[in-house]
Short mmCIF file of C-alpha atoms and ligand atoms in Angstrom, two decimals:
data_model
loop_
_atom_site.label_atom_id
_atom_site.label_comp_id
_atom_site.label_asym_id
_atom_site.label_seq_id
_atom_site.Cartn_x
_atom_site.Cartn_y
_atom_site.Cartn_z
CA MET A 24 0.23 -0.31 0.18
CA THR A 25 1.23 4.06 -0.83
CA LYS A 26 2.29 5.35 2.36
CA PRO A 27 -0.64 8.60 3.06
CA LEU A 28 0.40 12.28 1.80
CA VAL A 29 0.30 14.26 4.95
CA LEU A 30 0.79 18.35 3.62
CA ILE A 31 2.47 20.93 6.23
CA VAL A 32 1.64 24.71 5.81
CA ASP A 33 3.45 27.26 7.76
CA ASP A 34 4.81 30.35 7.01
CA THR A 35 7.93 29.85 9.35
CA ALA A 36 10.58 27.47 8.77
CA GLU A 37 10.94 26.75 11.93
CA ASN A 38 7.70 25.08 12.58
CA ILE A 39 7.39 23.64 9.76
CA GLN A 40 10.84 21.70 11.03
CA VAL A 41 9.59 20.77 14.44
CA LEU A 42 6.42 19.29 12.54
CA GLY A 43 8.36 17.42 9.92
CA LYS A 44 10.51 15.91 13.15
CA ILE A 45 7.46 14.85 15.13
CA LEU A 46 5.74 13.34 12.24
CA LYS A 47 9.19 11.43 11.02
CA GLY A 48 7.72 8.40 13.22
CA LEU A 49 4.91 7.89 11.53
CA SER A 50 4.84 6.19 7.67
CA CYS A 51 3.51 8.57 6.15
CA ASN A 52 5.68 11.15 2.98
CA ILE A 53 5.81 14.62 3.46
CA ALA A 54 5.21 17.54 1.25
CA VAL A 55 5.36 21.54 3.00
CA ALA A 56 3.98 24.66 1.50
CA LYS A 57 4.93 28.27 2.50
CA GLU A 58 1.83 30.18 1.84
CA GLY A 59 -1.77 29.05 0.78
CA LYS A 60 -1.09 29.36 -2.95
CA THR A 61 1.53 27.18 -3.20
CA ALA A 62 -0.77 25.12 -1.11
CA LEU A 63 -3.75 25.03 -3.10
CA SER A 64 -1.81 24.21 -5.78
CA ILE A 65 -0.80 20.83 -3.99
CA ALA A 66 -3.59 19.96 -2.81
CA LYS A 67 -4.94 20.18 -5.77
CA SER A 68 -2.35 17.85 -7.50
CA LYS A 69 -0.99 16.19 -5.30
CA VAL A 70 -4.35 15.46 -3.27
CA PRO A 71 -2.70 14.42 0.33
CA ASP A 72 -5.01 12.58 2.98
CA LEU A 73 -4.28 15.48 5.65
CA ILE A 74 -3.79 18.67 5.69
CA LEU A 75 -1.87 20.60 8.20
CA LEU A 76 -2.82 24.20 8.11
CA ASP A 77 -1.31 27.50 10.18
CA VAL A 78 -4.08 30.24 10.53
CA MET A 79 -2.17 33.07 10.90
CA MET A 80 -0.09 33.82 7.26
CA PRO A 81 0.50 36.63 5.38
CA GLY A 82 -1.25 36.51 2.49
CA MET A 83 -4.41 33.73 2.07
CA SER A 84 -5.00 33.36 5.47
CA GLY A 85 -5.32 29.53 6.59
CA PHE A 86 -9.16 29.94 7.30
CA GLU A 87 -9.32 31.73 3.74
CA VAL A 88 -7.26 28.39 2.23
CA CYS A 89 -9.58 26.02 3.83
CA GLN A 90 -12.71 27.73 2.16
CA GLU A 91 -10.65 27.48 -1.15
CA LEU A 92 -10.50 23.38 -0.38
CA LYS A 93 -14.07 23.06 0.14
CA PHE A 94 -14.95 24.82 -2.68
CA ASP A 95 -13.22 22.60 -5.05
CA LYS A 96 -14.87 19.15 -5.80
CA VAL A 97 -11.08 17.62 -6.04
CA THR A 98 -9.96 18.70 -2.37
CA LYS A 99 -13.30 19.50 -0.37
CA ASP A 100 -12.87 15.71 1.35
CA ILE A 101 -9.11 16.41 2.49
CA PRO A 102 -9.41 16.49 6.21
CA VAL A 103 -7.60 20.16 7.48
CA ILE A 104 -6.44 20.30 10.93
CA PHE A 105 -5.78 24.15 11.87
CA LEU A 106 -2.23 25.08 13.77
CA THR A 107 -3.44 27.37 15.55
CA ALA A 108 -2.05 29.81 17.92
CA LEU A 109 -5.01 31.42 19.47
CA SER A 110 -6.56 29.60 22.45
CA ASP A 111 -9.39 31.77 21.42
CA THR A 112 -11.94 29.63 21.17
CA LYS A 113 -13.59 31.88 18.51
CA ASP A 114 -11.61 30.90 15.36
CA ILE A 115 -11.35 27.24 16.48
CA ILE A 116 -15.08 27.51 16.20
CA LYS A 117 -14.99 29.40 12.86
CA GLY A 118 -12.40 26.59 11.84
CA PHE A 119 -14.61 23.84 12.49
CA ARG A 120 -17.16 25.85 10.36
CA LEU A 121 -15.89 25.79 7.40
CA GLY A 122 -14.75 22.43 7.77
CA ALA A 123 -11.48 21.71 9.19
CA VAL A 124 -11.86 18.27 10.86
CA ASP A 125 -9.52 19.24 14.24
CA TYR A 126 -7.09 21.99 15.47
CA VAL A 127 -3.75 21.85 17.67
CA VAL A 128 -2.93 24.58 19.49
CA LYS A 129 0.94 25.85 19.38
CA PRO A 130 3.38 25.07 20.36
CA PHE A 131 2.93 21.41 19.61
CA ILE A 132 3.28 18.26 22.14
CA PRO A 133 4.35 16.10 20.04
CA GLU A 134 2.33 12.89 21.54
CA GLU A 135 -1.26 15.15 21.04
CA LEU A 136 0.04 15.95 17.42
CA LEU A 137 0.70 11.83 16.41
CA ALA A 138 -2.53 11.16 18.18
CA ARG A 139 -4.53 13.18 16.20
CA VAL A 140 -2.95 12.65 13.12
CA THR A 141 -2.49 8.78 13.44
CA THR A 142 -6.34 9.31 14.19
CA HIS A 143 -7.42 11.44 10.60
CA LEU A 144 -5.27 9.21 8.56
CA SER A 145 -6.91 6.12 9.70
CA MET A 146 -10.46 7.38 9.19
CA SER A 147 -9.25 9.00 5.52
CA GLN A 148 -8.05 6.33 4.71
CA ASP A 149 -11.15 4.05 6.11
CA ARG A 150 -13.34 6.00 3.85
CA ASN A 151 -11.31 6.14 0.82
CA THR A 152 -12.29 2.21 1.22
CA ILE A 153 -15.42 2.61 1.71
CA VAL A 154 -15.60 4.97 -1.38
CA GLU A 155 -13.49 2.49 -3.87
CA GLN A 156 -16.45 -0.55 -2.51
CA LYS A 157 -19.24 1.44 -3.20
CA THR A 158 -17.88 2.45 -6.61
CA LYS A 159 -17.52 -1.88 -6.95
CA LEU A 160 -20.47 -2.38 -6.15
CA GLN A 161 -22.27 0.27 -8.22
CA ASN A 162 -20.51 -1.14 -11.26
CA LEU A 163 -21.43 -4.84 -10.06
CA ILE A 164 -24.98 -3.66 -9.70
CA HIS A 165 -24.59 -1.93 -13.39
CA MET A 166 -23.20 -4.53 -14.31
CA LEU A 167 -26.22 -7.08 -12.93
CA CYS A 168 -29.14 -4.67 -14.67
CA HIS A 169 -27.27 -4.69 -18.03
CA ASP A 170 -26.65 -7.91 -18.53
CA ILE A 171 -29.75 -9.33 -16.76
CA GLY A 172 -31.92 -6.92 -17.95
CA ASN A 173 -30.61 -8.10 -21.95
CA PRO A 174 -32.27 -11.50 -21.87
CA THR A 175 -35.05 -10.80 -19.88
CA HIS A 176 -36.29 -8.59 -21.94
CA ALA A 177 -35.57 -10.58 -25.46
CA ILE A 178 -37.75 -13.28 -23.25
CA ILE A 179 -40.70 -10.80 -23.26
CA THR A 180 -40.30 -9.34 -26.49
CA VAL A 181 -40.32 -13.60 -27.88
CA LEU A 182 -43.79 -13.99 -25.52
CA GLU A 183 -45.78 -10.99 -26.98
CA LEU A 184 -44.09 -11.94 -30.71
CA LEU A 185 -46.12 -15.47 -29.90
CA LYS A 186 -48.80 -13.93 -28.08
CA GLN A 187 -49.47 -12.50 -31.23
CA ASN A 188 -48.56 -15.34 -33.48
CA GLN A 189 -45.85 -14.03 -35.53
CA LEU A 190 -43.60 -16.84 -34.05
CA GLU A 191 -43.39 -20.69 -34.19
CA LEU A 192 -43.59 -22.57 -30.68
CA GLU A 193 -41.02 -24.00 -31.80
CA GLU A 194 -38.38 -21.01 -32.29
CA SER A 195 -39.95 -19.54 -29.43
CA VAL A 196 -39.00 -22.33 -27.09
CA GLU A 197 -35.73 -21.99 -28.01
CA LEU A 198 -35.05 -18.22 -28.00
CA ILE A 199 -36.30 -18.68 -24.18
CA ASP A 200 -34.41 -21.52 -23.35
CA GLU A 201 -31.14 -19.32 -24.59
CA SER A 202 -32.49 -16.30 -22.50
CA ALA A 203 -32.86 -18.33 -19.48
CA GLN A 204 -30.09 -20.49 -19.81
CA ARG A 205 -27.27 -16.71 -19.95
CA THR A 206 -29.18 -15.87 -17.09
CA VAL A 207 -28.41 -18.35 -15.09
CA ASN A 208 -24.92 -18.56 -16.40
CA LEU A 209 -24.72 -14.89 -14.72
CA LEU A 210 -25.90 -15.45 -11.44
CA ASP A 211 -24.19 -19.13 -10.84
CA VAL A 212 -20.38 -17.45 -12.05
CA ILE A 213 -21.74 -14.20 -9.61
CA LYS A 214 -22.61 -16.56 -7.02
CA GLN A 215 -19.20 -18.57 -6.96
CA PHE A 216 -17.50 -15.76 -7.09
CA MET A 217 -18.61 -13.96 -3.98
CA ALA A 218 -19.11 -17.22 -2.09
CA VAL A 219 -14.77 -17.58 -3.44
CA LYS A 220 -14.27 -14.10 -1.51
CA SER A 221 -15.89 -14.65 1.10
CA LYS A 222 -15.87 -18.50 2.72
CA GLY A 223 -12.43 -19.60 0.37
CA LEU A 224 -12.50 -22.93 0.09
CA ASP A 225 -10.39 -26.39 1.66
CA THR A 226 -7.91 -27.55 -0.61
CA SER A 227 -6.27 -30.81 -0.62
CA ILE A 228 -4.84 -32.77 -3.32
CA VAL A 229 -6.32 -33.12 -6.59
CA ASP A 230 -5.39 -35.82 -9.29
CA LEU A 231 -5.37 -32.98 -11.89
CA SER A 232 -4.80 -35.59 -15.59
CA MET A 233 -8.72 -36.93 -14.07
CA SER A 234 -9.99 -33.58 -13.51
CA VAL A 235 -8.59 -32.58 -17.11
CA GLY A 236 -10.54 -35.67 -18.41
CA GLU A 237 -13.20 -35.19 -16.53
CA ALA A 238 -13.44 -31.25 -17.96
CA VAL A 239 -13.15 -31.97 -21.19
CA LYS A 240 -16.27 -34.30 -20.90
CA GLY A 241 -18.11 -31.29 -19.49
CA VAL A 242 -17.42 -29.41 -22.70
CA ARG A 243 -18.13 -32.20 -25.26
CA PHE A 244 -21.40 -31.01 -26.62
CA ARG A 245 -19.33 -27.03 -26.84
CA LEU A 246 -16.64 -28.98 -29.12
CA ASP A 247 -18.70 -31.27 -31.47
CA GLU A 248 -20.90 -28.01 -32.04
CA LYS A 249 -17.39 -26.54 -33.33
CA GLU A 250 -16.25 -30.27 -34.65
CA MET A 251 -13.61 -28.82 -32.49
CA ASP A 252 -11.17 -31.28 -30.20
CA ILE A 253 -9.42 -31.25 -26.77
CA ILE A 254 -5.48 -33.39 -27.39
CA VAL A 255 -4.56 -34.13 -24.11
CA ASN A 256 -0.94 -34.44 -23.53
CA MET A 257 -0.11 -35.71 -19.82
CA GLU A 258 0.37 -38.62 -18.18
CA GLU A 259 -1.58 -40.21 -15.28
CA ASN A 260 -1.86 -39.86 -11.72
CA ILE A 261 -0.46 -36.32 -11.26
CA HIS A 262 -1.92 -34.89 -8.18
CA VAL A 263 -1.28 -30.76 -7.53
CA TRP A 264 -2.98 -28.76 -4.17
CA ALA A 265 -6.60 -27.80 -5.71
CA GLU A 266 -10.07 -27.77 -4.92
CA GLU A 267 -11.83 -30.46 -6.94
CA ALA A 268 -14.86 -29.26 -7.59
CA THR A 269 -14.00 -26.04 -8.96
CA LEU A 270 -11.19 -27.20 -10.43
CA ILE A 271 -12.87 -28.58 -12.58
CA HIS A 272 -16.37 -26.63 -13.41
CA SER A 273 -14.89 -23.25 -12.70
CA VAL A 274 -11.61 -23.12 -13.88
CA LEU A 275 -10.59 -26.16 -16.81
CA VAL A 276 -14.01 -25.23 -17.76
CA ASN A 277 -14.20 -21.89 -18.13
CA ILE A 278 -10.69 -21.85 -19.93
CA PHE A 279 -11.96 -24.96 -22.20
CA THR A 280 -14.76 -22.92 -22.95
CA ASN A 281 -12.66 -19.88 -23.76
CA ALA A 282 -10.55 -21.66 -26.21
CA ILE A 283 -13.57 -22.86 -27.88
CA LYS A 284 -15.95 -20.08 -27.66
CA PHE A 285 -12.52 -17.57 -29.33
CA SER A 286 -11.65 -20.57 -32.05
CA LYS A 287 -12.89 -21.00 -35.49
CA ASN A 288 -14.16 -24.18 -36.62
CA SER A 289 -12.46 -27.74 -36.85
CA SER A 290 -9.19 -26.25 -35.05
CA ASN A 291 -7.91 -27.64 -32.21
CA ILE A 292 -7.15 -27.00 -28.50
CA TRP A 293 -3.91 -28.19 -26.69
CA VAL A 294 -3.39 -28.98 -23.17
CA GLU A 295 -0.06 -30.24 -21.78
CA CYS A 296 1.51 -30.50 -18.15
CA ILE A 297 4.96 -29.80 -17.37
CA ASP A 298 6.75 -31.13 -13.72
CA ASN A 299 8.87 -28.45 -13.09
CA THR A 300 11.02 -28.89 -9.82
CA SER A 301 8.95 -26.45 -7.77
CA ASN A 302 5.15 -26.97 -9.21
CA THR A 303 3.66 -28.27 -12.02
CA GLU A 304 2.02 -26.34 -14.65
CA LEU A 305 -0.88 -26.84 -16.68
CA ILE A 306 -0.66 -25.50 -20.23
CA ILE A 307 -4.00 -24.76 -22.88
CA ARG A 308 -3.01 -23.68 -25.88
CA ASP A 309 -5.67 -23.06 -29.00
CA LYS A 310 -5.32 -21.14 -32.25
CA GLY A 311 -8.22 -18.90 -31.96
CA VAL A 312 -8.83 -15.46 -33.15
CA GLY A 313 -6.10 -14.07 -29.99
CA ILE A 314 -7.25 -11.46 -27.06
CA PRO A 315 -6.18 -7.40 -27.84
CA VAL A 316 -3.97 -6.03 -25.89
CA ASN A 317 -6.85 -3.48 -23.66
CA ILE A 318 -9.27 -6.53 -22.89
CA LEU A 319 -5.41 -8.55 -21.55
CA ASP A 320 -4.65 -5.69 -19.29
CA LYS A 321 -8.15 -6.59 -17.46
CA LEU A 322 -8.48 -9.60 -18.16
CA PHE A 323 -8.93 -10.15 -13.91
CA ASP A 324 -10.27 -7.35 -13.54
CA VAL A 325 -14.35 -7.60 -12.49
CA ASP A 326 -15.50 -4.32 -13.09
CA ALA A 327 -13.76 -4.04 -16.58
CA CYS A 328 -15.70 -5.23 -19.29
CA THR A 329 -13.84 -7.82 -21.19
CA SER A 330 -16.33 -9.95 -22.74
CA ARG A 331 -16.55 -10.52 -26.23
CA SER A 332 -19.30 -12.56 -28.12
CA GLY A 333 -17.11 -16.35 -29.35
CA THR A 334 -16.65 -16.75 -33.03
CA ALA A 335 -20.31 -18.11 -33.31
CA GLY A 336 -21.89 -15.48 -31.62
CA GLU A 337 -21.77 -17.15 -27.87
CA THR A 338 -22.23 -14.79 -25.21
CA GLY A 339 -20.54 -14.68 -21.83
CA THR A 340 -20.32 -12.76 -18.86
CA GLY A 341 -16.40 -11.56 -18.46
CA PHE A 342 -17.19 -13.07 -14.77
CA GLY A 343 -14.99 -16.06 -15.33
CA MET A 344 -11.13 -15.10 -15.52
CA PRO A 345 -11.68 -12.69 -12.46
CA LEU A 346 -13.32 -16.15 -10.94
CA VAL A 347 -10.44 -18.65 -12.33
CA LYS A 348 -7.34 -15.98 -11.51
CA GLN A 349 -8.93 -15.49 -6.90
CA LEU A 350 -9.41 -19.88 -7.10
CA MET A 351 -5.60 -20.42 -8.47
CA ALA A 352 -5.41 -18.06 -5.73
CA THR A 353 -7.31 -19.77 -3.59
CA TYR A 354 -5.50 -23.27 -4.30
CA GLY A 355 -1.94 -21.27 -3.55
CA GLY A 356 -1.54 -21.03 -7.19
CA GLU A 357 -1.14 -18.88 -10.01
CA LEU A 358 -2.06 -18.24 -13.76
CA LYS A 359 -0.50 -16.67 -16.62
CA VAL A 360 -1.94 -15.40 -20.46
CA LEU A 361 -0.19 -15.15 -23.26
CA SER A 362 -1.73 -14.14 -26.04
CA SER A 363 -1.51 -12.82 -29.59
CA ILE A 364 -3.69 -11.46 -32.30
CA ASN A 365 -1.36 -11.77 -34.85
CA GLU A 366 -1.06 -14.71 -37.39
CA PRO A 367 -0.38 -17.54 -35.73
CA SER A 368 -3.06 -15.85 -33.62
CA GLY A 369 -3.60 -17.90 -30.38
CA THR A 370 -3.95 -18.29 -26.31
CA GLU A 371 -1.89 -19.66 -24.17
CA VAL A 372 -3.16 -20.35 -20.52
CA HIS A 373 -1.09 -21.22 -18.06
CA LEU A 374 -2.48 -22.37 -14.75
CA ILE A 375 0.42 -23.34 -12.29
CA PHE A 376 -0.23 -25.19 -9.03
CA ARG A 377 1.66 -25.68 -6.40
CA LYS A 378 3.14 -29.66 -6.26
CA HIS A 379 2.25 -32.77 -4.59
CA ASN A 380 5.00 -34.66 -4.00
CA HIS A 381 4.97 -38.84 -3.92
CA GLU A 382 6.95 -40.18 -1.14
N1 ATP B 422 -9.40 -18.15 -25.43
C1 ATP B 422 -8.89 -16.55 -25.44
N2 ATP B 422 -9.10 -16.60 -27.08
C2 ATP B 422 -9.68 -15.01 -26.97
N3 ATP B 422 -10.09 -14.28 -25.98
C3 ATP B 422 -10.22 -14.78 -25.22
C4 ATP B 422 -10.03 -16.15 -24.86
N4 ATP B 422 -10.61 -15.92 -22.80
C5 ATP B 422 -10.17 -14.68 -23.02
N5 ATP B 422 -10.23 -14.28 -23.58
C6 ATP B 422 -11.26 -12.63 -23.98
O1 ATP B 422 -11.40 -12.28 -22.73
C7 ATP B 422 -12.65 -12.30 -22.32
C8 ATP B 422 -12.56 -12.55 -20.76
O2 ATP B 422 -13.19 -13.86 -20.54
P1 ATP B 422 -13.89 -14.38 -19.30
O3 ATP B 422 -13.69 -16.28 -19.35
O4 ATP B 422 -13.50 -13.82 -18.33
O5 ATP B 422 -15.21 -13.64 -19.52
P2 ATP B 422 -16.31 -14.48 -21.35
O6 ATP B 422 -15.43 -15.95 -21.61
O7 ATP B 422 -16.41 -13.83 -21.84
O8 ATP B 422 -17.52 -14.73 -20.05
P3 ATP B 422 -18.06 -16.76 -19.12
O9 ATP B 422 -16.91 -16.65 -18.92
O10 ATP B 422 -18.53 -16.13 -18.54
O11 ATP B 422 -18.38 -17.11 -20.28
C9 ATP B 422 -13.47 -12.89 -23.15
O12 ATP B 422 -15.24 -12.21 -23.48
C10 ATP B 422 -12.70 -13.10 -24.24
O13 ATP B 422 -12.81 -11.19 -24.83
MG1 MG B 423 -14.68 -17.28 -19.99
#
């Protein structure tokens, strides 16, 4: 995590030095300004986590600086602590009225200053986390409304056309089935994602070759649809640390499904296993359309929109890869994706597992 930034604003060099010395014990970066205008420009460009602001300064007073900070969208939420030589309650109240969160009286008592700065820094960090989580949740809700909204509207439209005898029953059933399936798939992936995030998983020793076999069976109908095959080149009895059900149905099935989705008809997928000294690496290779850099960069970002239609118009949620990444991390392993959209295009997914050694 990056260290928080504290901006000290005081016209007296000696005060800046004293404050700098006291704050040295905290794990934070320090910026300084000797007058109001500089303070405002630093605040706007660097957006510090906390500002220690002297009240009495030539030119702009601390009160004026605070007022301007609170006026600007970028700086309005930065907590301000006034540094005051005045024990005049009127000024302290004025500071609070202008939006300050606290005040410290000069000469500073180091323990008091440290306690106040620490409290406000930690409150400021909590606030940032809450804002981040709120944005993530909003994005998730946006995406849910969008992705569930589309197939639901499709169902309503098909039913409407059916009522008006403008569609055959068989075709309608097929269209409704497809849309309903898409909604259920989306909800399933989100549920899995939430479950892994909150509960974690119990890992155990899993037979990797057998899991690959099961996952191939699971995507057989998709392979047949595109006249494709998965060519597995690995020994039997290779064991790794994982959780079997999620490894087969979430990790492998998703990677195979992606490889099928983004390959042209009659192309194959290759699976190979490398037994390294410290880990076991499973490589899934396709000769499909490849992943453009803008998608590759955000492949594991739940909030980013990475989902594209497959070569036969297949749809998805864009949740698959973030889930795979999360699961691999839970198994104590990792995931790497290499891809090229230039000829010969294709994608390689490397699943790196913690190895299980037979005694
Ligand atoms: N093997 C691949 N070849 C080409 N593009 C890929 C491949 N794997 C992933 N992608 C790209 O990354 C995107 C995100 O993949 P991810 O598995 O996260 O979601 P999805 O496949 O779109 O949806 P879902 O997994 O829910 O069906 C895909 O839509 C595609 O654009
Ligand atoms: Mg997928």
